[in-house]
Amino acid sequence: MDERRSRGPGGMLALWVFYAFCGYFIWAMLRYFWIVSQIDPIPGATLDGDLGSTMGKWLGALLGFVVLSSVGAILGGIAWYTRPRGEEPSG
């Protein structure tokens, strides 16, 4: 029968760090949109990318999302790499 394999201590730590980061990611994105939605655009802001303009708000959200996603991908890769593996049949 198949025996259920469990993660080692390092693998469990990597998995829980990944889970905690996922929670932080969701909290950070919601907080960002909540705070930024209360900022009024600067009257006469015509520069695309100025943080007071609507385009600047979306650009800031996109850049934050990209940075946090790349950190999450690294942590997810570490958690995946430390997953339990089945025994390879020998000979």
PDB file of N, CA and C in Angstrom:
ATOM      1  N   MET A   1       0.831  -1.187   0.000  1.00  0.00           N
ATOM      2  CA  MET A   1       0.000   0.000   0.000  1.00  0.00           C
ATOM      3  C   MET A   1       0.870   1.243   0.000  1.00  0.00           C
ATOM      4  N   ASP A   2       0.250   2.328  -0.442  1.00  0.00           N
ATOM      5  CA  ASP A   2       0.981   3.591  -0.446  1.00  0.00           C
ATOM      6  C   ASP A   2       1.057   4.139   0.967  1.00  0.00           C
ATOM      7  N   GLU A   3       2.226   4.532   1.298  1.00  0.00           N
ATOM      8  CA  GLU A   3       2.477   5.090   2.618  1.00  0.00           C
ATOM      9  C   GLU A   3       2.499   6.609   2.491  1.00  0.00           C
ATOM     10  N   ARG A   4       1.750   7.286   3.343  1.00  0.00           N
ATOM     11  CA  ARG A   4       1.695   8.742   3.273  1.00  0.00           C
ATOM     12  C   ARG A   4       2.985   9.322   3.838  1.00  0.00           C
ATOM     13  N   ARG A   5       3.676  10.071   3.009  1.00  0.00           N
ATOM     14  CA  ARG A   5       4.943  10.680   3.416  1.00  0.00           C
ATOM     15  C   ARG A   5       4.671  12.069   3.963  1.00  0.00           C
ATOM     16  N   SER A   6       5.450  12.478   4.906  1.00  0.00           N
ATOM     17  CA  SER A   6       5.266  13.811   5.486  1.00  0.00           C
ATOM     18  C   SER A   6       6.510  14.646   5.232  1.00  0.00           C
ATOM     19  N   ARG A   7       6.327  15.920   5.342  1.00  0.00           N
ATOM     20  CA  ARG A   7       7.440  16.858   5.156  1.00  0.00           C
ATOM     21  C   ARG A   7       8.350  16.833   6.364  1.00  0.00           C
ATOM     22  N   GLY A   8       9.601  17.168   6.106  1.00  0.00           N
ATOM     23  CA  GLY A   8      10.551  17.346   7.199  1.00  0.00           C
ATOM     24  C   GLY A   8      10.349  18.709   7.838  1.00  0.00           C
ATOM     25  N   PRO A   9      11.092  19.006   8.883  1.00  0.00           N
ATOM     26  CA  PRO A   9      10.937  20.311   9.556  1.00  0.00           C
ATOM     27  C   PRO A   9      11.215  21.497   8.632  1.00  0.00           C
ATOM     28  N   GLY A  10      12.212  21.383   7.770  1.00  0.00           N
ATOM     29  CA  GLY A  10      12.503  22.470   6.835  1.00  0.00           C
ATOM     30  C   GLY A  10      11.393  22.650   5.822  1.00  0.00           C
ATOM     31  N   GLY A  11      10.827  21.542   5.357  1.00  0.00           N
ATOM     32  CA  GLY A  11       9.724  21.609   4.414  1.00  0.00           C
ATOM     33  C   GLY A  11       8.472  22.210   5.027  1.00  0.00           C
ATOM     34  N   MET A  12       8.205  21.856   6.292  1.00  0.00           N
ATOM     35  CA  MET A  12       7.046  22.437   6.983  1.00  0.00           C
ATOM     36  C   MET A  12       7.239  23.933   7.179  1.00  0.00           C
ATOM     37  N   LEU A  13       8.454  24.330   7.526  1.00  0.00           N
ATOM     38  CA  LEU A  13       8.737  25.758   7.699  1.00  0.00           C
ATOM     39  C   LEU A  13       8.550  26.498   6.374  1.00  0.00           C
ATOM     40  N   ALA A  14       9.064  25.933   5.293  1.00  0.00           N
ATOM     41  CA  ALA A  14       8.922  26.569   3.979  1.00  0.00           C
ATOM     42  C   ALA A  14       7.454  26.690   3.588  1.00  0.00           C
ATOM     43  N   LEU A  15       6.663  25.654   3.860  1.00  0.00           N
ATOM     44  CA  LEU A  15       5.241  25.687   3.513  1.00  0.00           C
ATOM     45  C   LEU A  15       4.495  26.738   4.326  1.00  0.00           C
ATOM     46  N   TRP A  16       4.779  26.823   5.618  1.00  0.00           N
ATOM     47  CA  TRP A  16       4.085  27.802   6.457  1.00  0.00           C
ATOM     48  C   TRP A  16       4.526  29.226   6.154  1.00  0.00           C
ATOM     49  N   VAL A  17       5.788  29.405   5.782  1.00  0.00           N
ATOM     50  CA  VAL A  17       6.237  30.739   5.365  1.00  0.00           C
ATOM     51  C   VAL A  17       5.498  31.140   4.094  1.00  0.00           C
ATOM     52  N   PHE A  18       5.323  30.195   3.171  1.00  0.00           N
ATOM     53  CA  PHE A  18       4.582  30.472   1.944  1.00  0.00           C
ATOM     54  C   PHE A  18       3.122  30.815   2.252  1.00  0.00           C
ATOM     55  N   TYR A  19       2.486  30.049   3.129  1.00  0.00           N
ATOM     56  CA  TYR A  19       1.099  30.338   3.508  1.00  0.00           C
ATOM     57  C   TYR A  19       0.981  31.717   4.163  1.00  0.00           C
ATOM     58  N   ALA A  20       1.903  32.037   5.058  1.00  0.00           N
ATOM     59  CA  ALA A  20       1.869  33.336   5.723  1.00  0.00           C
ATOM     60  C   ALA A  20       2.057  34.461   4.712  1.00  0.00           C
ATOM     61  N   PHE A  21       2.948  34.270   3.749  1.00  0.00           N
ATOM     62  CA  PHE A  21       3.161  35.290   2.737  1.00  0.00           C
ATOM     63  C   PHE A  21       1.915  35.464   1.865  1.00  0.00           C
ATOM     64  N   CYS A  22       1.215  34.374   1.564  1.00  0.00           N
ATOM     65  CA  CYS A  22      -0.023  34.497   0.779  1.00  0.00           C
ATOM     66  C   CYS A  22      -1.048  35.350   1.525  1.00  0.00           C
ATOM     67  N   GLY A  23      -1.165  35.143   2.831  1.00  0.00           N
ATOM     68  CA  GLY A  23      -2.058  35.975   3.632  1.00  0.00           C
ATOM     69  C   GLY A  23      -1.623  37.425   3.637  1.00  0.00           C
ATOM     70  N   TYR A  24      -0.314  37.659   3.765  1.00  0.00           N
ATOM     71  CA  TYR A  24       0.206  39.024   3.731  1.00  0.00           C
ATOM     72  C   TYR A  24      -0.049  39.667   2.373  1.00  0.00           C
ATOM     73  N   PHE A  25       0.114  38.907   1.304  1.00  0.00           N
ATOM     74  CA  PHE A  25      -0.093  39.416  -0.046  1.00  0.00           C
ATOM     75  C   PHE A  25      -1.533  39.917  -0.215  1.00  0.00           C
ATOM     76  N   ILE A  26      -2.483  39.111   0.221  1.00  0.00           N
ATOM     77  CA  ILE A  26      -3.897  39.504   0.120  1.00  0.00           C
ATOM     78  C   ILE A  26      -4.159  40.745   0.965  1.00  0.00           C
ATOM     79  N   TRP A  27      -3.647  40.760   2.213  1.00  0.00           N
ATOM     80  CA  TRP A  27      -3.840  41.914   3.089  1.00  0.00           C
ATOM     81  C   TRP A  27      -3.209  43.168   2.496  1.00  0.00           C
ATOM     82  N   ALA A  28      -2.013  43.058   1.955  1.00  0.00           N
ATOM     83  CA  ALA A  28      -1.304  44.231   1.409  1.00  0.00           C
ATOM     84  C   ALA A  28      -2.032  44.801   0.204  1.00  0.00           C
ATOM     85  N   MET A  29      -2.533  43.942  -0.685  1.00  0.00           N
ATOM     86  CA  MET A  29      -3.244  44.435  -1.867  1.00  0.00           C
ATOM     87  C   MET A  29      -4.563  45.113  -1.475  1.00  0.00           C
ATOM     88  N   LEU A  30      -5.300  44.503  -0.548  1.00  0.00           N
ATOM     89  CA  LEU A  30      -6.557  45.120  -0.102  1.00  0.00           C
ATOM     90  C   LEU A  30      -6.290  46.452   0.596  1.00  0.00           C
ATOM     91  N   ARG A  31      -5.267  46.486   1.435  1.00  0.00           N
ATOM     92  CA  ARG A  31      -4.920  47.725   2.135  1.00  0.00           C
ATOM     93  C   ARG A  31      -4.479  48.801   1.153  1.00  0.00           C
ATOM     94  N   TYR A  32      -3.703  48.422   0.160  1.00  0.00           N
ATOM     95  CA  TYR A  32      -3.239  49.390  -0.835  1.00  0.00           C
ATOM     96  C   TYR A  32      -4.432  50.019  -1.556  1.00  0.00           C
ATOM     97  N   PHE A  33      -5.339  49.184  -2.037  1.00  0.00           N
ATOM     98  CA  PHE A  33      -6.496  49.723  -2.755  1.00  0.00           C
ATOM     99  C   PHE A  33      -7.399  50.544  -1.848  1.00  0.00           C
ATOM    100  N   TRP A  34      -7.495  50.166  -0.574  1.00  0.00           N
ATOM    101  CA  TRP A  34      -8.332  50.924   0.348  1.00  0.00           C
ATOM    102  C   TRP A  34      -7.722  52.300   0.612  1.00  0.00           C
ATOM    103  N   ILE A  35      -6.424  52.370   0.822  1.00  0.00           N
ATOM    104  CA  ILE A  35      -5.770  53.653   1.107  1.00  0.00           C
ATOM    105  C   ILE A  35      -5.702  54.519  -0.139  1.00  0.00           C
ATOM    106  N   VAL A  36      -5.311  53.934  -1.262  1.00  0.00           N
ATOM    107  CA  VAL A  36      -5.134  54.714  -2.484  1.00  0.00           C
ATOM    108  C   VAL A  36      -6.470  55.212  -3.026  1.00  0.00           C
ATOM    109  N   SER A  37      -7.547  54.470  -2.784  1.00  0.00           N
ATOM    110  CA  SER A  37      -8.849  54.915  -3.282  1.00  0.00           C
ATOM    111  C   SER A  37      -9.314  56.186  -2.573  1.00  0.00           C
ATOM    112  N   GLN A  38      -8.752  56.481  -1.406  1.00  0.00           N
ATOM    113  CA  GLN A  38      -9.145  57.679  -0.677  1.00  0.00           C
ATOM    114  C   GLN A  38      -8.313  58.899  -1.048  1.00  0.00           C
ATOM    115  N   ILE A  39      -7.294  58.731  -1.879  1.00  0.00           N
ATOM    116  CA  ILE A  39      -6.466  59.855  -2.320  1.00  0.00           C
ATOM    117  C   ILE A  39      -7.158  60.531  -3.495  1.00  0.00           C
ATOM    118  N   ASP A  40      -7.381  61.822  -3.362  1.00  0.00           N
ATOM    119  CA  ASP A  40      -7.997  62.564  -4.453  1.00  0.00           C
ATOM    120  C   ASP A  40      -6.935  62.890  -5.498  1.00  0.00           C
ATOM    121  N   PRO A  41      -7.298  62.804  -6.777  1.00  0.00           N
ATOM    122  CA  PRO A  41      -6.329  63.164  -7.816  1.00  0.00           C
ATOM    123  C   PRO A  41      -5.948  64.643  -7.712  1.00  0.00           C
ATOM    124  N   ILE A  42      -4.718  64.928  -8.048  1.00  0.00           N
ATOM    125  CA  ILE A  42      -4.247  66.305  -8.040  1.00  0.00           C
ATOM    126  C   ILE A  42      -4.916  67.045  -9.188  1.00  0.00           C
ATOM    127  N   PRO A  43      -5.526  68.196  -8.910  1.00  0.00           N
ATOM    128  CA  PRO A  43      -6.148  68.932 -10.009  1.00  0.00           C
ATOM    129  C   PRO A  43      -5.101  69.321 -11.051  1.00  0.00           C
ATOM    130  N   GLY A  44      -5.384  68.999 -12.276  1.00  0.00           N
ATOM    131  CA  GLY A  44      -4.490  69.357 -13.372  1.00  0.00           C
ATOM    132  C   GLY A  44      -3.326  68.405 -13.545  1.00  0.00           C
ATOM    133  N   ALA A  45      -3.370  67.230 -12.898  1.00  0.00           N
ATOM    134  CA  ALA A  45      -2.288  66.257 -13.073  1.00  0.00           C
ATOM    135  C   ALA A  45      -2.422  65.642 -14.457  1.00  0.00           C
ATOM    136  N   THR A  46      -1.501  65.966 -15.316  1.00  0.00           N
ATOM    137  CA  THR A  46      -1.578  65.468 -16.691  1.00  0.00           C
ATOM    138  C   THR A  46      -0.475  64.471 -17.003  1.00  0.00           C
ATOM    139  N   LEU A  47       0.504  64.372 -16.125  1.00  0.00           N
ATOM    140  CA  LEU A  47       1.597  63.444 -16.385  1.00  0.00           C
ATOM    141  C   LEU A  47       1.142  62.021 -16.113  1.00  0.00           C
ATOM    142  N   ASP A  48       1.287  61.165 -17.102  1.00  0.00           N
ATOM    143  CA  ASP A  48       0.985  59.756 -16.866  1.00  0.00           C
ATOM    144  C   ASP A  48       2.078  59.190 -15.975  1.00  0.00           C
ATOM    145  N   GLY A  49       1.686  58.565 -14.901  1.00  0.00           N
ATOM    146  CA  GLY A  49       2.654  58.017 -13.964  1.00  0.00           C
ATOM    147  C   GLY A  49       2.821  58.877 -12.734  1.00  0.00           C
ATOM    148  N   ASP A  50       2.281  60.103 -12.720  1.00  0.00           N
ATOM    149  CA  ASP A  50       2.314  60.916 -11.513  1.00  0.00           C
ATOM    150  C   ASP A  50       1.452  60.199 -10.475  1.00  0.00           C
ATOM    151  N   LEU A  51       1.970  60.027  -9.247  1.00  0.00           N
ATOM    152  CA  LEU A  51       1.263  59.220  -8.263  1.00  0.00           C
ATOM    153  C   LEU A  51      -0.089  59.797  -7.867  1.00  0.00           C
ATOM    154  N   GLY A  52      -0.333  61.062  -8.136  1.00  0.00           N
ATOM    155  CA  GLY A  52      -1.629  61.650  -7.813  1.00  0.00           C
ATOM    156  C   GLY A  52      -2.672  61.389  -8.883  1.00  0.00           C
ATOM    157  N   SER A  53      -2.252  60.949 -10.061  1.00  0.00           N
ATOM    158  CA  SER A  53      -3.210  60.702 -11.135  1.00  0.00           C
ATOM    159  C   SER A  53      -3.762  59.281 -11.033  1.00  0.00           C
ATOM    160  N   THR A  54      -4.843  59.051 -11.721  1.00  0.00           N
ATOM    161  CA  THR A  54      -5.442  57.719 -11.719  1.00  0.00           C
ATOM    162  C   THR A  54      -4.496  56.700 -12.337  1.00  0.00           C
ATOM    163  N   MET A  55      -3.818  57.094 -13.398  1.00  0.00           N
ATOM    164  CA  MET A  55      -2.857  56.187 -14.028  1.00  0.00           C
ATOM    165  C   MET A  55      -1.721  55.864 -13.064  1.00  0.00           C
ATOM    166  N   GLY A  56      -1.301  56.834 -12.276  1.00  0.00           N
ATOM    167  CA  GLY A  56      -0.246  56.599 -11.292  1.00  0.00           C
ATOM    168  C   GLY A  56      -0.676  55.619 -10.213  1.00  0.00           C
ATOM    169  N   LYS A  57      -1.940  55.705  -9.805  1.00  0.00           N
ATOM    170  CA  LYS A  57      -2.460  54.763  -8.808  1.00  0.00           C
ATOM    171  C   LYS A  57      -2.419  53.341  -9.347  1.00  0.00           C
ATOM    172  N   TRP A  58      -2.874  53.173 -10.586  1.00  0.00           N
ATOM    173  CA  TRP A  58      -2.878  51.831 -11.180  1.00  0.00           C
ATOM    174  C   TRP A  58      -1.465  51.336 -11.431  1.00  0.00           C
ATOM    175  N   LEU A  59      -0.563  52.235 -11.805  1.00  0.00           N
ATOM    176  CA  LEU A  59       0.827  51.861 -12.027  1.00  0.00           C
ATOM    177  C   LEU A  59       1.481  51.410 -10.718  1.00  0.00           C
ATOM    178  N   GLY A  60       1.215  52.126  -9.648  1.00  0.00           N
ATOM    179  CA  GLY A  60       1.735  51.731  -8.341  1.00  0.00           C
ATOM    180  C   GLY A  60       1.194  50.387  -7.894  1.00  0.00           C
ATOM    181  N   ALA A  61      -0.093  50.140  -8.135  1.00  0.00           N
ATOM    182  CA  ALA A  61      -0.692  48.854  -7.781  1.00  0.00           C
ATOM    183  C   ALA A  61      -0.072  47.730  -8.603  1.00  0.00           C
ATOM    184  N   LEU A  62       0.146  47.978  -9.877  1.00  0.00           N
ATOM    185  CA  LEU A  62       0.732  46.960 -10.745  1.00  0.00           C
ATOM    186  C   LEU A  62       2.165  46.635 -10.327  1.00  0.00           C
ATOM    187  N   LEU A  63       2.954  47.653 -10.034  1.00  0.00           N
ATOM    188  CA  LEU A  63       4.336  47.414  -9.621  1.00  0.00           C
ATOM    189  C   LEU A  63       4.403  46.680  -8.282  1.00  0.00           C
ATOM    190  N   GLY A  64       3.545  47.050  -7.360  1.00  0.00           N
ATOM    191  CA  GLY A  64       3.493  46.337  -6.084  1.00  0.00           C
ATOM    192  C   GLY A  64       3.081  44.893  -6.262  1.00  0.00           C
ATOM    193  N   PHE A  65       2.121  44.658  -7.149  1.00  0.00           N
ATOM    194  CA  PHE A  65       1.671  43.304  -7.433  1.00  0.00           C
ATOM    195  C   PHE A  65       2.794  42.470  -8.043  1.00  0.00           C
ATOM    196  N   VAL A  66       3.565  43.068  -8.957  1.00  0.00           N
ATOM    197  CA  VAL A  66       4.661  42.345  -9.606  1.00  0.00           C
ATOM    198  C   VAL A  66       5.746  41.986  -8.595  1.00  0.00           C
ATOM    199  N   VAL A  67       6.098  42.918  -7.732  1.00  0.00           N
ATOM    200  CA  VAL A  67       7.141  42.652  -6.729  1.00  0.00           C
ATOM    201  C   VAL A  67       6.692  41.558  -5.769  1.00  0.00           C
ATOM    202  N   LEU A  68       5.479  41.693  -5.234  1.00  0.00           N
ATOM    203  CA  LEU A  68       4.996  40.691  -4.291  1.00  0.00           C
ATOM    204  C   LEU A  68       4.787  39.338  -4.965  1.00  0.00           C
ATOM    205  N   SER A  69       4.378  39.334  -6.227  1.00  0.00           N
ATOM    206  CA  SER A  69       4.210  38.067  -6.946  1.00  0.00           C
ATOM    207  C   SER A  69       5.539  37.366  -7.159  1.00  0.00           C
ATOM    208  N   SER A  70       6.578  38.125  -7.453  1.00  0.00           N
ATOM    209  CA  SER A  70       7.885  37.489  -7.653  1.00  0.00           C
ATOM    210  C   SER A  70       8.407  36.898  -6.344  1.00  0.00           C
ATOM    211  N   VAL A  71       8.216  37.584  -5.223  1.00  0.00           N
ATOM    212  CA  VAL A  71       8.620  37.032  -3.929  1.00  0.00           C
ATOM    213  C   VAL A  71       7.792  35.784  -3.626  1.00  0.00           C
ATOM    214  N   GLY A  72       6.488  35.831  -3.913  1.00  0.00           N
ATOM    215  CA  GLY A  72       5.631  34.667  -3.702  1.00  0.00           C
ATOM    216  C   GLY A  72       6.026  33.490  -4.572  1.00  0.00           C
ATOM    217  N   ALA A  73       6.443  33.754  -5.793  1.00  0.00           N
ATOM    218  CA  ALA A  73       6.882  32.681  -6.685  1.00  0.00           C
ATOM    219  C   ALA A  73       8.155  32.020  -6.151  1.00  0.00           C
ATOM    220  N   ILE A  74       9.059  32.816  -5.622  1.00  0.00           N
ATOM    221  CA  ILE A  74      10.291  32.251  -5.038  1.00  0.00           C
ATOM    222  C   ILE A  74       9.951  31.393  -3.819  1.00  0.00           C
ATOM    223  N   LEU A  75       9.098  31.910  -2.928  1.00  0.00           N
ATOM    224  CA  LEU A  75       8.719  31.141  -1.746  1.00  0.00           C
ATOM    225  C   LEU A  75       7.933  29.892  -2.116  1.00  0.00           C
ATOM    226  N   GLY A  76       7.067  30.003  -3.124  1.00  0.00           N
ATOM    227  CA  GLY A  76       6.323  28.833  -3.592  1.00  0.00           C
ATOM    228  C   GLY A  76       7.245  27.793  -4.197  1.00  0.00           C
ATOM    229  N   GLY A  77       8.268  28.241  -4.912  1.00  0.00           N
ATOM    230  CA  GLY A  77       9.236  27.301  -5.474  1.00  0.00           C
ATOM    231  C   GLY A  77      10.012  26.571  -4.387  1.00  0.00           C
ATOM    232  N   ILE A  78      10.361  27.284  -3.337  1.00  0.00           N
ATOM    233  CA  ILE A  78      11.068  26.641  -2.225  1.00  0.00           C
ATOM    234  C   ILE A  78      10.155  25.631  -1.537  1.00  0.00           C
ATOM    235  N   ALA A  79       8.886  26.001  -1.324  1.00  0.00           N
ATOM    236  CA  ALA A  79       7.939  25.075  -0.694  1.00  0.00           C
ATOM    237  C   ALA A  79       7.714  23.852  -1.575  1.00  0.00           C
ATOM    238  N   TRP A  80       7.668  24.044  -2.886  1.00  0.00           N
ATOM    239  CA  TRP A  80       7.481  22.911  -3.797  1.00  0.00           C
ATOM    240  C   TRP A  80       8.713  22.016  -3.805  1.00  0.00           C
ATOM    241  N   TYR A  81       9.885  22.620  -3.782  1.00  0.00           N
ATOM    242  CA  TYR A  81      11.124  21.854  -3.816  1.00  0.00           C
ATOM    243  C   TYR A  81      11.298  21.002  -2.564  1.00  0.00           C
ATOM    244  N   THR A  82      10.786  21.470  -1.430  1.00  0.00           N
ATOM    245  CA  THR A  82      10.936  20.739  -0.166  1.00  0.00           C
ATOM    246  C   THR A  82       9.752  19.809   0.104  1.00  0.00           C
ATOM    247  N   ARG A  83       8.920  19.559  -0.899  1.00  0.00           N
ATOM    248  CA  ARG A  83       7.758  18.678  -0.722  1.00  0.00           C
ATOM    249  C   ARG A  83       8.221  17.233  -0.499  1.00  0.00           C
ATOM    250  N   PRO A  84       7.381  16.408   0.114  1.00  0.00           N
ATOM    251  CA  PRO A  84       7.751  14.995   0.269  1.00  0.00           C
ATOM    252  C   PRO A  84       7.671  14.292  -1.084  1.00  0.00           C
ATOM    253  N   ARG A  85       8.618  13.427  -1.319  1.00  0.00           N
ATOM    254  CA  ARG A  85       8.655  12.687  -2.577  1.00  0.00           C
ATOM    255  C   ARG A  85       8.508  11.204  -2.288  1.00  0.00           C
ATOM    256  N   GLY A  86       7.936  10.480  -3.238  1.00  0.00           N
ATOM    257  CA  GLY A  86       7.808   9.037  -3.092  1.00  0.00           C
ATOM    258  C   GLY A  86       9.157   8.361  -3.266  1.00  0.00           C
ATOM    259  N   GLU A  87       9.264   7.187  -2.721  1.00  0.00           N
ATOM    260  CA  GLU A  87      10.507   6.424  -2.845  1.00  0.00           C
ATOM    261  C   GLU A  87      10.652   5.927  -4.272  1.00  0.00           C
ATOM    262  N   GLU A  88      11.841   6.045  -4.799  1.00  0.00           N
ATOM    263  CA  GLU A  88      12.141   5.519  -6.124  1.00  0.00           C
ATOM    264  C   GLU A  88      12.392   4.019  -6.020  1.00  0.00           C
ATOM    265  N   PRO A  89      11.797   3.230  -6.899  1.00  0.00           N
ATOM    266  CA  PRO A  89      12.069   1.785  -6.858  1.00  0.00           C
ATOM    267  C   PRO A  89      13.531   1.514  -7.212  1.00  0.00           C
ATOM    268  N   SER A  90      14.187   0.712  -6.422  1.00  0.00           N
ATOM    269  CA  SER A  90      15.594   0.416  -6.683  1.00  0.00           C
ATOM    270  C   SER A  90      15.723  -0.915  -7.401  1.00  0.00           C
ATOM    271  N   GLY A  91      16.564  -0.916  -8.398  1.00  0.00           N
ATOM    272  CA  GLY A  91      16.964  -2.084  -9.137  1.00  0.00           C
ATOM    273  C   GLY A  91      15.908  -2.807  -9.778  1.00  0.00           C
TER     274      GLY A  91
END
